[in-house]
Each structure stands twice: as structure tokens, then as C-alpha cells.
Short mmCIF file of C-alpha atoms in Angstrom, two decimals:
data_model
loop_
_atom_site.label_atom_id
_atom_site.label_comp_id
_atom_site.label_asym_id
_atom_site.label_seq_id
_atom_site.Cartn_x
_atom_site.Cartn_y
_atom_site.Cartn_z
CA MET P 502 137.85 108.90 114.45
CA SER P 503 136.03 111.72 112.68
CA SER P 504 138.65 111.68 109.89
CA ARG P 505 138.10 107.98 109.06
CA GLU P 506 136.13 107.31 105.92
CA VAL P 507 135.02 103.73 106.75
CA VAL P 508 133.26 102.78 109.97
CA VAL P 509 132.56 99.23 111.19
CA LEU P 510 129.71 98.55 113.60
CA SER P 511 128.73 95.35 115.39
CA VAL P 512 125.05 95.73 116.26
CA GLY P 513 123.69 92.82 118.28
CA GLY P 514 126.30 90.57 116.71
CA VAL P 515 125.54 91.69 113.13
CA ARG P 516 128.43 93.45 111.39
CA PHE P 517 127.88 96.57 109.26
CA VAL P 518 130.47 98.45 107.19
CA THR P 519 129.62 101.95 105.98
CA ARG P 520 131.01 105.42 105.36
CA ALA P 521 131.33 107.89 108.17
CA SER P 522 129.43 110.40 106.03
CA THR P 523 126.46 108.01 105.91
CA LEU P 524 126.24 107.93 109.71
CA GLN P 525 126.54 111.73 109.78
CA GLN P 526 123.47 112.38 107.60
CA PHE P 527 121.71 113.79 110.68
CA PRO P 528 124.32 115.75 112.71
CA GLU P 529 122.38 115.64 115.98
CA SER P 530 121.83 111.88 115.91
CA ARG P 531 123.72 109.58 118.25
CA LEU P 532 125.30 107.82 115.28
CA ALA P 533 126.81 111.11 114.08
CA ARG P 534 128.07 111.80 117.60
CA MET P 535 129.47 108.28 117.79
CA VAL P 536 131.62 108.91 114.72
CA SER P 537 132.93 112.09 116.35
CA ASP P 538 133.62 110.25 119.65
CA ASP P 539 130.97 112.38 121.39
CA ASP P 540 128.81 109.47 122.61
CA ARG P 541 130.59 107.27 125.11
CA GLU P 542 127.89 104.60 125.22
CA PHE P 543 129.15 103.18 121.96
CA LYS P 544 132.30 101.21 122.76
CA LEU P 545 135.14 100.91 120.27
CA VAL P 546 136.42 97.29 120.46
CA ASN P 547 139.20 96.12 118.09
CA GLY P 548 138.40 98.90 115.67
CA GLU P 549 134.64 98.20 115.64
CA PHE P 550 131.87 100.04 117.42
CA PHE P 551 129.91 97.64 119.59
CA VAL P 552 126.19 98.47 119.88
CA ASP P 553 123.99 96.33 122.12
CA ARG P 554 120.80 96.71 120.04
CA ASP P 555 118.78 94.73 117.49
CA GLY P 556 120.97 94.02 114.46
CA ALA P 557 118.13 92.91 112.15
CA LEU P 558 116.23 96.17 112.67
CA PHE P 559 119.40 98.21 112.30
CA SER P 560 119.63 97.02 108.66
CA TYR P 561 116.49 99.09 107.91
CA ILE P 562 118.04 102.09 109.66
CA MET P 563 121.16 101.74 107.52
CA ASP P 564 119.00 101.55 104.40
CA PHE P 565 117.27 104.77 105.48
CA LEU P 566 120.59 106.55 106.02
CA ARG P 567 121.90 105.42 102.64
CA THR P 568 118.80 106.25 100.59
CA LEU P 569 116.93 108.78 102.75
CA GLN P 570 113.79 106.75 102.10
CA VAL P 571 111.65 104.42 104.17
CA SER P 572 111.19 101.26 102.12
CA LEU P 573 110.05 98.18 104.02
CA PRO P 574 109.10 94.64 102.92
CA THR P 575 105.41 93.94 102.35
CA ASP P 576 105.41 91.45 105.25
CA PHE P 577 107.06 93.86 107.71
CA SER P 578 105.15 94.29 110.98
CA ASP P 579 107.60 95.60 113.64
CA TYR P 580 106.78 99.29 113.14
CA GLN P 581 106.75 100.14 116.85
CA ARG P 582 110.03 98.30 117.53
CA LEU P 583 111.73 99.99 114.58
CA GLN P 584 110.38 103.35 115.73
CA ARG P 585 111.84 102.70 119.17
CA GLU P 586 115.23 101.88 117.61
CA ALA P 587 115.11 105.08 115.53
CA GLU P 588 114.44 107.10 118.69
CA PHE P 589 117.35 105.39 120.47
CA TYR P 590 119.73 106.47 117.69
CA GLY P 591 118.32 110.00 117.72
CA LEU P 592 116.86 109.68 114.22
CA TYR P 593 113.65 111.51 115.04
CA SER P 594 112.75 112.18 111.40
CA LEU P 595 112.68 108.43 110.78
CA ALA P 596 110.75 107.84 114.00
CA ASN P 597 108.16 110.40 112.92
CA LEU P 598 107.69 108.70 109.56
CA LEU P 599 107.31 105.31 111.22
CA SER P 600 104.58 106.72 113.44
CA GLN P 601 102.53 107.20 110.25
CA GLU P 602 102.00 103.47 110.06
CA HIS P 603 98.88 103.77 107.90
CA LEU P 604 101.02 105.17 105.05
CA LEU P 605 103.64 102.48 105.31
CA LYS P 606 101.56 99.33 105.60
CA PRO P 607 100.93 97.34 102.43
CA ARG P 608 97.34 96.94 101.34
CA LEU P 609 95.38 94.10 99.86
CA GLU P 610 94.71 94.43 96.13
CA ILE P 611 91.76 92.62 94.52
CA LEU P 612 91.46 91.81 90.82
CA GLU P 613 88.55 90.04 89.10
CA VAL P 614 88.45 88.45 85.65
CA ARG P 615 85.07 87.74 84.03
CA PHE P 616 85.02 85.40 81.04
CA SER P 617 82.10 84.30 78.85
CA LEU P 618 81.73 82.33 75.62
CA GLN P 619 79.09 83.28 73.09
CA LYS P 620 79.05 81.32 69.81
CA MET P 621 82.48 81.92 68.23
CA GLN P 622 83.57 84.78 70.48
CA ALA P 623 84.96 85.09 74.00
CA PHE P 624 84.35 88.18 76.10
CA PHE P 625 86.68 89.38 78.86
CA ARG P 626 86.18 92.03 81.52
CA ILE P 627 88.84 92.78 84.14
CA PHE P 628 88.09 94.77 87.29
CA GLY P 629 90.84 95.93 89.66
CA SER P 630 90.87 97.77 92.98
CA CYS P 631 94.12 99.48 91.91
CA SER P 632 93.91 101.62 88.77
CA THR P 633 97.70 101.54 88.21
CA THR P 634 97.57 97.73 87.93
CA ILE P 635 94.81 98.00 85.33
CA GLU P 636 96.87 100.59 83.42
CA ALA P 637 99.91 98.29 83.46
CA LEU P 638 97.84 95.31 82.33
CA ALA P 639 96.29 97.36 79.54
CA GLU P 640 99.82 98.03 78.25
CA GLN P 641 100.49 94.27 78.15
CA ILE P 642 97.30 93.26 76.30
CA THR P 643 96.82 94.01 72.60
CA VAL P 644 93.86 93.00 70.44
CA PHE P 645 94.48 92.60 66.70
CA THR P 646 91.72 92.42 64.08
CA GLY P 647 91.63 91.39 60.45
CA GLN P 648 89.47 89.86 57.70
CA GLN P 649 89.75 86.18 56.82
CA SER P 650 87.89 83.83 54.52
CA GLY P 651 86.14 80.62 55.50
CA GLN P 652 88.00 80.26 58.78
CA GLY P 653 86.31 79.68 62.07
CA TRP P 654 86.86 79.79 65.79
CA ASN P 655 89.72 77.30 66.08
CA SER P 656 91.92 78.54 63.24
CA PRO P 657 95.50 78.23 64.55
CA PHE P 658 97.02 80.73 62.16
CA PRO P 659 96.32 84.45 61.67
CA SER P 660 95.10 85.65 58.30
CA GLN P 661 97.77 86.54 55.78
CA LYS P 662 96.34 90.04 55.62
CA PRO P 663 97.92 92.58 57.98
CA LEU P 664 96.35 92.65 61.44
CA VAL P 665 95.34 95.99 62.89
CA PRO P 666 95.71 96.66 66.64
CA LEU P 667 92.53 97.83 68.39
CA PRO P 668 92.34 99.98 71.52
CA LEU P 669 90.94 98.24 74.59
CA GLU P 670 87.58 99.41 75.85
CA ARG P 671 88.04 101.20 79.19
CA PRO P 672 84.66 101.86 80.90
CA SER P 673 86.54 103.33 83.88
CA HIS P 674 90.03 103.61 85.37
CA HIS P 675 89.38 100.36 87.24
CA ASP P 676 88.33 98.02 84.44
CA MET P 677 88.87 97.01 80.83
CA VAL P 678 86.92 95.03 78.24
CA PHE P 679 88.10 93.08 75.19
CA LEU P 680 87.09 90.07 73.09
CA CYS P 681 88.59 87.51 70.76
CA GLY P 682 87.32 85.02 68.20
CA THR P 683 85.46 85.46 64.93
CA GLU P 684 82.15 86.87 63.79
CA TYR P 685 80.37 86.61 60.45
CA SER P 686 80.85 89.62 58.18
CA ALA P 687 79.57 89.07 54.61
CA GLY P 688 79.67 86.16 52.23
CA ASP P 689 82.30 83.77 53.51
CA GLN P 690 84.22 86.59 55.21
CA PHE P 691 84.89 86.63 58.94
CA VAL P 692 86.20 89.36 61.20
CA ALA P 693 88.83 87.80 63.45
CA ARG P 694 90.20 89.18 66.70
CA TYR P 695 93.44 87.89 68.17
CA VAL P 696 94.82 88.67 71.61
CA SER P 697 98.47 89.05 72.56
CA ILE P 698 99.65 89.36 76.18
CA LYS P 699 103.24 90.47 76.75
CA PRO P 700 105.83 89.09 77.21
CA ASP P 701 104.24 86.16 75.33
CA LYS P 702 104.53 86.84 71.59
CA ARG P 703 101.68 84.65 70.37
CA LYS P 704 98.45 86.01 68.87
CA LEU P 705 95.65 83.80 70.20
CA ILE P 706 92.10 83.61 68.83
CA ASN P 707 90.69 80.82 71.00
CA GLY P 708 89.08 82.29 74.14
CA THR P 709 90.02 79.37 76.39
CA ASN P 710 93.68 79.73 75.39
CA VAL P 711 93.57 83.49 76.01
CA LEU P 712 92.02 82.88 79.44
CA GLY P 713 94.75 80.41 80.35
CA LEU P 714 97.49 82.83 79.30
CA LEU P 715 95.83 85.70 81.17
CA LEU P 716 95.50 83.74 84.42
CA ASP P 717 99.08 82.51 84.13
CA THR P 718 100.28 86.11 83.60
CA LEU P 719 98.50 87.28 86.76
CA LEU P 720 99.93 84.42 88.83
CA LYS P 721 103.45 85.26 87.65
CA ASP P 722 102.82 88.89 88.60
CA GLY P 723 102.28 87.92 92.25
CA PHE P 724 98.51 87.47 92.33
CA ARG P 725 96.91 84.52 94.11
CA LEU P 726 93.69 82.90 92.88
CA ILE P 727 91.26 82.88 95.81
CA SER P 728 87.92 81.93 94.21
CA THR P 729 86.12 80.91 91.02
CA ARG P 730 82.40 81.12 90.51
CA THR P 731 79.67 81.47 87.90
CA VAL P 732 77.90 84.83 87.84
CA PRO P 733 74.15 84.08 88.16
CA SER P 734 73.01 87.31 86.53
CA GLU P 735 75.18 86.84 83.44
CA GLU P 736 74.70 83.77 81.25
CA LYS P 737 77.72 81.43 81.10
CA THR P 738 80.02 83.97 82.73
CA GLU P 739 82.87 82.63 84.83
CA CYS P 740 84.46 84.87 87.46
CA TYR P 741 88.03 84.45 88.74
CA THR P 742 89.03 86.49 91.79
CA PHE P 743 92.67 87.21 92.66
CA GLU P 744 94.43 89.02 95.48
CA ARG P 745 97.96 90.17 96.31
CA MET P 746 99.62 92.37 98.88
CA LYS P 747 100.75 95.62 97.35
CA ARG P 748 102.85 98.44 98.73
CA ALA P 749 100.97 101.63 99.37
CA ALA P 750 101.88 104.69 97.31
CA GLY P 751 103.38 106.32 100.39
CA LEU P 752 105.67 103.43 101.34
CA ALA P 753 108.76 105.05 99.88
CA ILE P 754 109.10 108.42 101.60
CA MET P 755 111.87 110.76 100.57
CA VAL P 756 113.46 112.92 103.25
CA ASN P 757 114.92 116.22 102.04
CA GLN P 758 117.60 117.79 104.15
CA THR P 759 119.07 121.22 103.49
CA PRO P 760 122.75 121.90 104.19
CA GLY P 761 123.41 122.83 107.77
CA SER P 762 120.07 121.54 109.02
CA SER P 763 119.84 120.14 112.51
CA GLY P 764 118.40 116.83 111.44
CA VAL P 765 114.79 117.98 111.36
CA ALA P 766 113.83 116.80 107.89
CA GLN P 767 110.90 117.53 105.65
CA ALA P 768 109.15 114.45 104.39
CA ARG P 769 107.20 113.91 101.21
CA ARG P 770 105.53 110.86 99.80
CA SER P 771 106.88 109.43 96.57
CA GLN P 772 105.15 106.97 94.29
CA VAL P 773 106.35 103.39 94.10
CA GLN P 774 106.94 102.35 90.50
CA LYS P 775 104.22 99.91 89.32
CA GLY P 776 103.58 98.98 92.94
CA LYS P 777 104.26 95.27 93.14
#
């Protein structure tokens, strides 16, 4: 059996097909011994190894063996059961990582949008509990400015003059500030600010339209609107509060194994890209 490249397992009625080398990632594990016919508890029936264990949880174990990372869904909750399965298979490195449940559990992310109208301008301030989300949102939002003549708040078309992108104001890593609309400059000249939010290609000057696009962008990004209110201390300021479950930075954990090791792996935390 040790010379076969492909191994078929039936775990609790769920069929898995994998390489023998995948099951041998940790030489002292029971799965590695099974491939070498050194563990008699695993019965070979019609060319398939029958394993009387939980097949749904075994899918996460197979993912770990294939990627050498622990990566679980945001709604996963069976940490203790999966740890018990890892111990049964002799995958003690995986079991040790699962015991660090606080690193693996997703966390609740809060984001707040404040919006106010003042004459012909709209002011936006976005607060976020996760700085990486604010950084990503700052890359999506661009404010363009330009001079225009005799045009007001509801002008549907940008000035013919070239528009210049402006950097967003970032009071801290957890918030950003920007505005749109027009303000009087000199004579009949107005300074206009347009807002674009990727992937939408429009440049919007009307604050209500920008707010609608911003809220729609957050909803599409997995956020859920949980409350709206008026901020008493700030005149005519509306506050929209969102939440979403987000994977912690330590959810994906890489396990490094040196050649000839006995299956005792060194673990390190790796960052999840843009943590959705």
C-alpha cells in the first residue's frame, strides 16, 4: 500500500480521494501509519479505507494536510470536536493550534458612517474598529476637485476643466473624512468636489447620492446595517452603524515542517488578505 499514489478513504460515509504523500505529511500520525499498513484499526474494504469517524469534520483535517494551514469558516463553532478528531488521527500539531481558540474565532467588526448636509456641501466621516478595512475603503474612495462657473449643488455633469484628485483626510488609522458638493470661490466661480467609489465609475457631487452609493458598497462588502440615528451633539448629522463577522488575523496559521521531523511542527500566524 505504501507504494500507491492515490488513497481513497470513507470517513463516516463521506468519500475522500487524496495522495498518499498528503496523508504522510506527519510521519508519526495514524494516517501516515495507515498508508503504510501499520495501523490495523483502519480497515481496507474494496480498495477503500473505512474510518468510523465524523466525515464532515474530516474535510477540515484534509484541508489542513493539503495546505498546512488552519482556515475555518466564520460560522464554525466545533473547535473542541475538531480538536478531538485531530488527536484521534495523531495530528497533535493541529490539535495544539485548535486549542488556541481565541486566535481562530472570528470577531465582530463595527463600522460607523456619519453624514451631514451644510448648505451646498455634504460631509462624511467613517469610523471603523478594523484599521485594515478603513485602509481598503480609502483605496476605493477618491475625491476630485475642480473650478466651475455658475453651477450649483445639483449639477449632473462635471466641469469641462480637468478634475484633480484630492487625498482623503485621515485623522487616525481608524477613520477618514471627506466632503462633496460646491462652495463659493470668487465672482461666479465655484469649487466643486466629486466623489467616486470603486468599482462604480461615476463621479457624484450630490451628497445624498454619494451616501446611497457608500451604503450600498458596504452592504455588498458583507456589512449589515444595525442602526440609524441622529447625533444630538452635531447639528443635522445622521449616523449609520454597520457590523460584520470578520476573520481574525491569526485564523490562517502556517505550519512549517523541516525534512525528517517527527511531526512536531512550528506554528506561526499569517495575515488573512483584506480579512473579509
